[in-house]
Coordinates of C-alpha atoms and ligand atoms in Angstrom, one line a residue:
M11 CA -9.5 -9.1 -26.1
A12 CA -10.4 -12.9 -27.0
A13 CA -8.1 -14.0 -24.3
V14 CA -9.8 -15.3 -21.2
G15 CA -8.0 -15.9 -17.6
R16 CA -8.2 -18.3 -14.9
R17 CA -12.0 -19.2 -13.3
Q18 CA -12.2 -20.1 -9.8
I19 CA -15.4 -21.6 -7.6
I20 CA -15.1 -20.5 -4.0
T21 CA -18.5 -22.0 -1.8
V22 CA -19.3 -20.0 1.3
A23 CA -21.7 -21.0 3.9
D24 CA -24.6 -18.4 3.5
P25 CA -25.4 -14.9 2.0
A26 CA -23.6 -12.9 5.0
A27 CA -20.1 -15.1 4.6
L28 CA -20.8 -14.3 1.0
A29 CA -20.8 -10.4 1.4
R30 CA -18.0 -10.5 3.5
A31 CA -15.9 -12.6 1.3
A32 CA -16.7 -10.3 -1.7
A33 CA -16.0 -7.3 0.5
E34 CA -12.5 -8.8 1.2
R35 CA -11.8 -9.5 -2.4
V36 CA -12.9 -5.9 -3.4
Q37 CA -10.8 -4.7 -0.4
A38 CA -7.6 -6.6 -2.0
R39 CA -8.3 -5.4 -5.3
M40 CA -7.9 -1.7 -4.2
A41 CA -5.0 -2.7 -2.2
A42 CA -3.3 -4.1 -5.2
N43 CA -3.7 -0.9 -7.3
G44 CA -1.8 2.5 -5.7
G45 CA -3.2 4.7 -8.5
R46 CA -6.8 5.4 -9.8
I47 CA -9.0 2.4 -9.2
A48 CA -12.0 1.6 -11.3
I49 CA -14.7 -0.7 -9.6
C50 CA -17.9 -1.9 -12.3
L51 CA -20.9 -2.5 -9.9
T52 CA -23.8 -4.5 -10.8
G53 CA -27.6 -4.6 -9.9
G54 CA -29.8 -6.9 -9.0
S55 CA -30.4 -8.0 -5.4
S56 CA -27.5 -10.3 -4.8
P57 CA -24.8 -7.3 -4.2
K58 CA -26.9 -5.3 -1.7
A59 CA -25.4 -6.8 1.2
L60 CA -21.9 -6.4 0.0
Y61 CA -22.6 -2.6 -0.8
Q62 CA -23.9 -2.1 2.7
L63 CA -20.9 -3.8 4.3
L64 CA -18.5 -1.5 2.6
A65 CA -20.2 1.4 4.2
T66 CA -19.1 -0.1 7.4
E67 CA -16.1 -1.0 9.4
P68 CA -13.4 -2.3 9.0
Y69 CA -13.7 -1.9 4.9
R70 CA -15.0 2.0 5.0
D71 CA -11.6 3.4 6.5
R72 CA -9.8 0.9 4.5
I73 CA -11.2 2.2 0.8
P74 CA -9.2 5.0 -0.5
W75 CA -12.3 6.7 -1.8
D76 CA -10.8 9.4 -3.2
R77 CA -9.0 6.9 -5.6
V78 CA -11.8 4.9 -6.7
H79 CA -14.4 5.2 -9.2
W80 CA -17.8 3.7 -9.4
F81 CA -19.1 2.6 -12.8
I82 CA -22.4 0.0 -13.3
G83 CA -22.4 -3.0 -15.5
D84 CA -25.8 -2.5 -16.6
E85 CA -28.8 -0.2 -15.9
R86 CA -32.8 -0.4 -16.2
F87 CA -33.5 2.6 -17.9
V88 CA -36.0 4.1 -15.5
P89 CA -35.6 7.4 -13.7
V90 CA -32.9 7.6 -10.7
D91 CA -35.8 7.8 -8.3
D92 CA -37.3 4.4 -9.7
P93 CA -36.6 1.9 -7.0
R94 CA -35.5 -0.6 -9.6
N95 CA -32.6 1.8 -10.9
N96 CA -29.4 -0.1 -10.2
M97 CA -27.1 2.7 -9.6
A98 CA -29.7 4.3 -7.2
M99 CA -29.5 1.2 -4.8
A100 CA -25.8 1.3 -5.0
R101 CA -26.0 5.1 -4.1
G102 CA -28.4 4.6 -1.4
A103 CA -26.6 1.4 0.4
F104 CA -23.0 3.2 0.7
L105 CA -21.9 5.5 -2.3
D106 CA -23.8 8.9 -1.6
R107 CA -22.3 8.8 1.9
H108 CA -18.8 8.1 1.0
A109 CA -17.9 8.4 -2.7
P110 CA -16.8 12.1 -4.0
A111 CA -19.7 12.6 -6.2
S112 CA -17.6 13.1 -9.4
H113 CA -16.2 9.7 -8.8
I114 CA -19.9 8.1 -9.1
H115 CA -20.4 7.2 -13.0
P116 CA -24.3 6.3 -13.4
I117 CA -25.6 5.3 -16.9
P118 CA -27.4 8.1 -17.6
T119 CA -31.2 7.2 -17.4
D120 CA -32.2 11.0 -17.8
A121 CA -31.4 10.7 -21.6
A122 CA -34.0 11.2 -24.4
S123 CA -33.8 7.3 -25.3
P124 CA -31.8 4.3 -24.3
D125 CA -29.8 4.6 -27.4
E126 CA -28.9 8.0 -26.3
A127 CA -27.8 6.9 -22.9
T128 CA -25.7 4.1 -24.8
E129 CA -23.6 6.6 -26.6
R130 CA -23.3 8.9 -23.6
Y131 CA -21.9 6.2 -21.4
A132 CA -19.4 4.9 -24.1
R133 CA -18.1 8.4 -24.3
E134 CA -17.6 8.6 -20.5
L135 CA -15.9 5.4 -20.2
K136 CA -13.6 6.2 -23.1
S137 CA -12.8 9.4 -21.9
F138 CA -11.9 8.0 -18.3
Y139 CA -9.6 5.2 -19.9
G140 CA -8.1 7.5 -22.4
A141 CA -8.6 5.8 -25.4
E142 CA -11.0 4.6 -28.4
A143 CA -10.1 0.9 -28.0
L144 CA -9.4 -1.4 -25.0
D145 CA -6.2 -2.9 -24.6
A146 CA -5.9 -6.4 -22.7
A147 CA -2.5 -5.0 -21.2
R148 CA -4.4 -1.9 -19.3
P149 CA -7.7 -3.3 -18.2
L150 CA -10.4 -0.9 -17.8
F151 CA -11.5 -2.1 -14.5
D152 CA -9.8 -3.3 -11.6
L153 CA -12.8 -5.2 -10.5
V154 CA -16.3 -6.2 -12.2
L155 CA -19.3 -7.5 -10.1
M156 CA -21.6 -9.8 -11.7
G157 CA -24.7 -11.8 -11.0
I158 CA -26.6 -14.4 -12.9
G159 CA -30.4 -14.5 -13.7
P160 CA -32.7 -17.6 -13.8
D161 CA -32.1 -17.8 -17.7
G162 CA -28.2 -17.5 -17.6
H163 CA -28.3 -13.9 -18.2
T164 CA -25.6 -11.6 -16.9
A165 CA -25.4 -7.6 -16.8
S166 CA -28.2 -7.2 -19.3
L167 CA -26.9 -9.6 -21.7
F168 CA -29.7 -12.1 -22.3
P169 CA -29.3 -15.6 -23.8
N170 CA -30.0 -15.3 -27.8
Y171 CA -30.6 -11.6 -27.7
P172 CA -28.1 -9.8 -30.5
A173 CA -26.6 -7.7 -27.4
I174 CA -24.6 -10.8 -26.1
E175 CA -22.8 -10.8 -30.0
V176 CA -21.6 -7.2 -30.0
I177 CA -18.1 -7.0 -30.0
D178 CA -17.7 -3.7 -31.9
R179 CA -19.2 -1.2 -28.8
W180 CA -18.5 -0.7 -25.5
V181 CA -22.3 0.0 -24.4
V182 CA -25.4 -1.6 -25.9
G183 CA -28.9 -0.8 -25.7
V184 CA -31.4 -3.7 -25.0
P185 CA -34.9 -2.6 -26.1
K186 CA -37.0 -5.4 -24.0
A187 CA -35.4 -7.2 -21.1
N188 CA -36.2 -11.2 -20.9
V189 CA -36.7 -11.1 -17.3
E190 CA -38.4 -8.8 -14.8
P191 CA -38.2 -5.9 -14.6
F192 CA -39.4 -5.7 -18.2
V193 CA -38.3 -2.2 -19.2
P194 CA -35.4 -1.3 -21.9
R195 CA -31.9 -1.8 -20.5
V196 CA -28.5 -0.4 -21.1
S197 CA -25.5 -2.8 -20.7
L198 CA -21.8 -3.0 -21.2
T199 CA -20.9 -5.3 -23.6
L200 CA -19.1 -8.5 -23.5
P201 CA -15.9 -7.2 -24.3
T202 CA -16.0 -4.0 -22.0
L203 CA -16.9 -6.2 -19.2
S204 CA -14.1 -8.6 -19.9
C205 CA -11.4 -5.8 -19.6
C206 CA -10.7 -6.1 -15.9
R207 CA -8.2 -7.6 -13.7
E208 CA -10.9 -9.7 -11.9
M209 CA -14.5 -10.7 -12.6
L210 CA -16.4 -11.3 -9.3
F211 CA -20.0 -13.2 -9.4
E212 CA -22.1 -13.3 -6.4
V213 CA -24.8 -16.2 -6.3
A214 CA -26.9 -17.2 -3.4
G215 CA -30.0 -19.0 -2.5
E216 CA -31.6 -21.9 -3.5
E217 CA -33.4 -20.4 -6.3
K218 CA -30.1 -19.9 -7.9
R219 CA -29.1 -23.9 -7.8
A220 CA -30.8 -24.9 -11.3
I221 CA -28.9 -22.1 -13.2
L222 CA -25.8 -22.9 -11.7
T223 CA -26.1 -26.4 -12.2
R224 CA -26.3 -25.6 -16.2
A225 CA -23.6 -23.1 -15.9
F226 CA -21.3 -25.2 -14.4
A227 CA -22.1 -27.8 -17.0
G228 CA -20.5 -25.4 -19.2
E229 CA -23.8 -24.6 -21.1
N230 CA -23.3 -21.8 -23.5
L231 CA -24.9 -18.8 -21.4
P232 CA -24.1 -15.3 -21.4
A233 CA -22.7 -15.7 -17.8
N234 CA -20.3 -18.2 -18.7
R235 CA -19.6 -16.4 -22.1
V236 CA -18.5 -13.2 -19.9
Q237 CA -15.0 -14.1 -18.2
S238 CA -12.3 -11.6 -17.3
I239 CA -8.9 -11.2 -19.2
G240 CA -7.6 -11.7 -15.8
E241 CA -9.0 -13.6 -13.0
T242 CA -13.0 -14.8 -12.9
V243 CA -14.3 -15.9 -9.3
W244 CA -17.7 -17.2 -8.8
L245 CA -18.7 -16.9 -4.8
I246 CA -21.5 -19.1 -4.3
D247 CA -23.1 -20.2 -1.3
E248 CA -24.3 -23.5 -0.1
A249 CA -27.8 -22.8 -0.7
A250 CA -27.0 -22.1 -4.4
R251 CA -24.2 -25.0 -4.8
P252 CA -25.2 -27.8 -7.3
E253 CA -25.8 -31.0 -6.3
N254 CA -22.5 -33.4 -6.8
F255 CA -20.8 -29.8 -6.9
R256 CA -17.7 -29.6 -4.6
G257 CA -15.4 -26.8 -4.4
Ligands
6PG309 C1 -30.1 -6.5 -13.4 C2 -28.6 -6.7 -13.0 C3 -28.9 -8.5 -13.6 C4 -28.6 -9.3 -12.1 C5 -29.1 -10.7 -12.5 C6 -29.2 -11.1 -11.0 O1 -30.1 -5.1 -13.8 O2 -31.1 -7.1 -13.4 O3 -27.6 -6.2 -13.2 O4 -27.6 -8.7 -14.2 O5 -27.2 -9.2 -11.6 O6 -30.3 -10.6 -12.7 O7 -30.1 -10.5 -10.3 P1 -30.3 -11.1 -8.7 O8 -28.9 -10.6 -7.6 O9 -31.5 -10.0 -8.3 O10 -30.3 -12.2 -8.4

Protein backbone atom coordinates (compact mmCIF):
# COMPACT_ATOMS: atom_id res chain seq x y z
CA MET A 1 0.00 0.00 0.00
CA ALA A 2 2.98 2.35 -0.30
CA ALA A 3 2.06 3.41 -3.83
CA VAL A 4 1.02 7.00 -4.26
CA GLY A 5 -0.80 8.37 -7.29
CA ARG A 6 -1.13 11.77 -8.85
CA ARG A 7 -1.63 15.01 -6.89
CA GLN A 8 -3.41 18.00 -8.37
CA ILE A 9 -4.13 21.44 -6.89
CA ILE A 10 -7.14 23.39 -8.17
CA THR A 11 -7.87 26.99 -7.13
CA VAL A 12 -11.42 28.35 -7.21
CA ALA A 13 -12.81 31.77 -6.32
CA ASP A 14 -14.49 31.31 -2.95
CA PRO A 15 -16.12 28.81 -0.55
CA ALA A 16 -19.32 28.60 -2.63
CA ALA A 17 -17.34 27.72 -5.76
CA LEU A 18 -15.34 25.24 -3.69
CA ALA A 19 -18.48 23.42 -2.55
CA ARG A 20 -19.77 23.29 -6.14
CA ALA A 21 -16.46 21.96 -7.48
CA ALA A 22 -16.37 19.34 -4.71
CA ALA A 23 -19.97 18.30 -5.40
CA GLU A 24 -19.13 17.83 -9.09
CA ARG A 25 -16.20 15.59 -8.19
CA VAL A 26 -18.30 13.55 -5.73
CA GLN A 27 -20.89 13.08 -8.43
CA ALA A 28 -18.30 12.14 -11.07
CA ARG A 29 -16.85 9.47 -8.76
CA MET A 30 -20.29 8.02 -8.21
CA ALA A 31 -21.03 8.03 -11.93
CA ALA A 32 -17.81 6.09 -12.55
CA ASN A 33 -18.90 3.17 -10.38
CA GLY A 34 -21.97 1.18 -11.39
CA GLY A 35 -21.82 -1.03 -8.30
CA ARG A 36 -21.59 -0.39 -4.57
CA ILE A 37 -20.02 2.98 -3.80
CA ALA A 38 -18.15 3.95 -0.60
CA ILE A 39 -17.57 7.57 0.37
CA CYS A 40 -15.53 8.55 3.42
CA LEU A 41 -16.68 11.88 4.81
CA THR A 42 -14.75 14.26 7.02
CA GLY A 43 -15.52 16.57 9.92
CA GLY A 44 -14.56 20.13 10.65
CA SER A 45 -16.35 23.14 9.26
CA SER A 46 -15.08 23.13 5.65
CA PRO A 47 -17.26 20.31 4.21
CA LYS A 48 -20.60 21.51 5.58
CA ALA A 49 -21.45 23.61 2.50
CA LEU A 50 -20.71 20.58 0.29
CA TYR A 51 -22.95 18.35 2.39
CA GLN A 52 -25.79 20.87 2.21
CA LEU A 53 -25.34 21.17 -1.55
CA LEU A 54 -25.56 17.39 -2.02
CA ALA A 55 -29.05 17.56 -0.52
CA THR A 56 -30.21 20.01 -3.19
CA GLU A 57 -30.87 19.82 -6.94
CA PRO A 58 -29.28 18.88 -9.27
CA TYR A 59 -27.07 16.73 -7.02
CA ARG A 60 -29.73 15.08 -4.85
CA ASP A 61 -31.46 13.35 -7.74
CA ARG A 62 -28.22 12.27 -9.38
CA ILE A 63 -26.92 10.46 -6.29
CA PRO A 64 -27.74 6.72 -6.43
CA TRP A 65 -28.66 6.70 -2.73
CA ASP A 66 -29.45 2.98 -2.71
CA ARG A 67 -25.89 2.14 -3.82
CA VAL A 68 -23.84 4.59 -1.73
CA HIS A 69 -22.37 3.85 1.70
CA TRP A 70 -21.16 6.71 3.87
CA PHE A 71 -18.25 6.40 6.31
CA ILE A 72 -16.30 8.99 8.30
CA GLY A 73 -12.52 9.47 8.41
CA ASP A 74 -12.33 10.55 12.02
CA GLU A 75 -14.58 11.27 14.95
CA ARG A 76 -14.47 13.24 18.15
CA PHE A 77 -15.33 10.83 20.97
CA VAL A 78 -18.47 12.67 22.05
CA PRO A 79 -22.12 11.53 22.02
CA VAL A 80 -24.12 11.83 18.81
CA ASP A 81 -26.19 14.67 20.24
CA ASP A 82 -23.04 16.73 20.90
CA PRO A 83 -22.63 19.48 18.25
CA ARG A 84 -18.94 18.52 17.94
CA ASN A 85 -19.79 15.05 16.59
CA ASN A 86 -18.59 14.91 12.97
CA MET A 87 -21.04 12.32 11.63
CA ALA A 88 -23.95 14.07 13.35
CA MET A 89 -23.09 17.20 11.39
CA ALA A 90 -23.13 15.23 8.12
CA ARG A 91 -26.37 13.49 9.10
CA GLY A 92 -28.06 16.78 9.87
CA ALA A 93 -26.75 18.44 6.70
CA PHE A 94 -27.90 15.74 4.28
CA LEU A 95 -27.63 12.05 5.17
CA ASP A 96 -30.63 11.62 7.43
CA ARG A 97 -32.97 13.00 4.78
CA HIS A 98 -31.73 10.90 1.87
CA ALA A 99 -29.47 7.95 2.74
CA PRO A 100 -30.90 4.60 3.88
CA ALA A 101 -30.08 4.28 7.60
CA SER A 102 -28.16 1.04 7.00
CA HIS A 103 -25.86 2.88 4.58
CA ILE A 104 -24.67 5.38 7.20
CA HIS A 105 -21.61 4.05 9.05
CA PRO A 106 -20.71 6.29 12.00
CA ILE A 107 -17.78 5.66 14.33
CA PRO A 108 -19.62 4.34 17.41
CA THR A 109 -19.12 6.92 20.14
CA ASP A 110 -21.56 5.00 22.35
CA ALA A 111 -18.72 2.51 22.89
CA ALA A 112 -17.31 2.23 26.42
CA SER A 113 -13.98 3.76 25.32
CA PRO A 114 -12.23 5.13 22.21
CA ASP A 115 -10.33 1.83 22.02
CA GLU A 116 -13.56 -0.15 21.87
CA ALA A 117 -14.91 2.25 19.20
CA THR A 118 -11.67 1.73 17.27
CA GLU A 119 -12.09 -2.06 17.34
CA ARG A 120 -15.75 -1.91 16.37
CA TYR A 121 -15.16 0.43 13.45
CA ALA A 122 -12.24 -1.62 12.17
CA ARG A 123 -14.51 -4.69 12.21
CA GLU A 124 -17.23 -2.81 10.37
CA LEU A 125 -14.84 -1.60 7.68
CA LYS A 126 -13.31 -5.05 7.20
CA SER A 127 -16.70 -6.67 6.98
CA PHE A 128 -17.83 -4.09 4.38
CA TYR A 129 -14.60 -4.60 2.41
CA GLY A 130 -14.81 -8.37 2.73
CA ALA A 131 -11.16 -8.93 3.65
CA GLU A 132 -8.76 -8.47 6.56
CA ALA A 133 -6.07 -6.79 4.45
CA LEU A 134 -6.27 -3.84 2.11
CA ASP A 135 -5.40 -4.44 -1.52
CA ALA A 136 -4.39 -1.50 -3.72
CA ALA A 137 -5.97 -3.26 -6.69
CA ARG A 138 -9.35 -2.97 -4.98
CA PRO A 139 -9.68 0.43 -3.26
CA LEU A 140 -11.78 0.50 -0.09
CA PHE A 141 -13.28 3.92 -0.85
CA ASP A 142 -14.29 5.57 -4.10
CA LEU A 143 -13.69 8.96 -2.52
CA VAL A 144 -12.17 10.19 0.75
CA LEU A 145 -12.87 13.78 1.77
CA MET A 146 -10.22 15.55 3.83
CA GLY A 147 -9.39 18.90 5.43
CA ILE A 148 -6.21 20.35 6.87
CA GLY A 149 -5.91 21.82 10.35
CA PRO A 150 -3.71 24.76 11.37
CA ASP A 151 -0.97 22.37 12.56
CA GLY A 152 -1.04 20.30 9.36
CA HIS A 153 -3.19 17.50 10.77
CA THR A 154 -5.74 15.71 8.68
CA ALA A 155 -8.49 13.38 9.91
CA SER A 156 -7.25 13.02 13.53
CA LEU A 157 -3.66 12.29 12.51
CA PHE A 158 -1.69 15.03 14.26
CA PRO A 159 1.97 15.91 13.58
CA ASN A 160 4.46 13.97 15.72
CA TYR A 161 1.76 11.82 17.30
CA PRO A 162 2.24 8.03 17.19
CA ALA A 163 -1.08 7.55 15.33
CA ILE A 164 0.37 8.91 12.06
CA GLU A 165 2.94 6.09 12.07
CA VAL A 166 0.42 3.26 12.55
CA ILE A 167 0.34 1.04 9.48
CA ASP A 168 -0.73 -2.31 10.94
CA ARG A 169 -4.24 -1.25 11.96
CA TRP A 170 -7.17 0.20 10.04
CA VAL A 171 -8.38 2.51 12.81
CA VAL A 172 -6.56 4.09 15.72
CA GLY A 173 -7.48 5.82 18.97
CA VAL A 174 -6.02 9.25 19.72
CA PRO A 175 -6.30 9.95 23.46
CA LYS A 176 -5.87 13.73 23.21
CA ALA A 177 -6.17 16.06 20.24
CA ASN A 178 -3.51 18.62 19.30
CA VAL A 179 -6.11 21.30 18.52
CA GLU A 180 -9.64 22.09 19.65
CA PRO A 181 -11.85 20.35 20.49
CA PHE A 182 -9.53 18.69 22.97
CA VAL A 183 -11.48 15.46 23.21
CA PRO A 184 -10.26 11.94 22.46
CA ARG A 185 -10.50 11.04 18.79
CA VAL A 186 -10.85 7.91 16.70
CA SER A 187 -9.23 8.07 13.27
CA LEU A 188 -8.71 5.91 10.24
CA THR A 189 -4.99 5.29 9.77
CA LEU A 190 -2.85 6.47 6.90
CA PRO A 191 -3.06 3.20 4.88
CA THR A 192 -6.84 3.01 5.31
CA LEU A 193 -7.46 6.58 4.19
CA SER A 194 -5.04 6.15 1.29
CA CYS A 195 -6.86 3.09 -0.06
CA CYS A 196 -9.18 5.09 -2.31
CA ARG A 197 -9.68 6.02 -5.93
CA GLU A 198 -9.67 9.71 -5.07
CA MET A 199 -8.79 11.81 -2.04
CA LEU A 200 -10.29 15.28 -2.06
CA PHE A 201 -9.06 18.05 0.25
CA GLU A 202 -11.25 21.11 0.71
CA VAL A 203 -9.38 24.14 2.03
CA ALA A 204 -10.85 27.64 2.21
CA GLY A 205 -10.18 30.93 3.94
CA GLU A 206 -7.28 33.23 4.71
CA GLU A 207 -6.60 31.48 8.00
CA LYS A 208 -5.48 28.41 6.00
CA ARG A 209 -2.88 30.27 3.96
CA ALA A 210 -0.03 29.78 6.43
CA ILE A 211 -0.45 26.03 6.71
CA LEU A 212 -1.00 25.64 2.96
CA THR A 213 2.25 27.51 2.33
CA ARG A 214 4.01 24.95 4.52
CA ALA A 215 2.18 22.00 2.97
CA PHE A 216 2.87 23.04 -0.62
CA ALA A 217 6.54 23.59 0.28
CA GLY A 218 6.59 19.85 0.92
CA GLU A 219 6.87 19.87 4.70
CA ASN A 220 6.50 16.52 6.42
CA LEU A 221 2.95 17.11 7.68
CA PRO A 222 0.25 14.45 8.10
CA ALA A 223 -1.82 16.16 5.39
CA ASN A 224 1.09 15.69 2.96
CA ARG A 225 1.74 12.12 4.00
CA VAL A 226 -1.81 10.94 3.45
CA GLN A 227 -2.18 10.56 -0.28
CA SER A 228 -4.45 8.41 -2.37
CA ILE A 229 -3.18 5.36 -4.19
CA GLY A 230 -5.27 6.83 -7.03
CA GLU A 231 -5.78 10.54 -7.45
CA THR A 232 -5.26 13.24 -4.79
CA VAL A 233 -6.91 16.60 -5.40
CA TRP A 234 -6.59 19.73 -3.29
CA LEU A 235 -9.42 22.18 -3.90
CA ILE A 236 -8.45 25.55 -2.45
CA ASP A 237 -9.99 28.99 -2.66
CA GLU A 238 -8.32 32.29 -3.50
CA ALA A 239 -8.18 33.39 0.12
CA ALA A 240 -6.29 30.26 1.13
CA ARG A 241 -3.93 30.25 -1.85
CA PRO A 242 -0.31 30.81 -0.74
CA GLU A 243 1.40 33.90 -2.17
CA ASN A 244 3.45 33.05 -5.23
CA PHE A 245 1.48 29.86 -5.78
CA ARG A 246 -0.21 29.62 -9.16
CA GLY A 247 -2.48 26.71 -9.82
C1 LIG B 1 -11.99 17.03 12.70
C2 LIG B 1 -11.62 16.86 11.27
C3 LIG B 1 -10.31 17.54 10.94
C4 LIG B 1 -10.62 18.66 9.97
C5 LIG B 1 -9.53 19.69 9.94
C6 LIG B 1 -9.98 20.91 9.17
O1 LIG B 1 -12.58 16.14 13.27
O2 LIG B 1 -11.71 18.11 13.22
O3 LIG B 1 -11.92 15.74 10.63
O4 LIG B 1 -9.29 16.76 10.43
O5 LIG B 1 -10.82 18.16 8.69
O6 LIG B 1 -9.23 20.06 11.25
O7 LIG B 1 -11.08 21.45 9.83
P1 LIG B 1 -11.88 22.70 9.32
O8 LIG B 1 -12.61 22.28 8.13
O9 LIG B 1 -12.81 23.05 10.46
O10 LIG B 1 -10.88 23.76 9.05
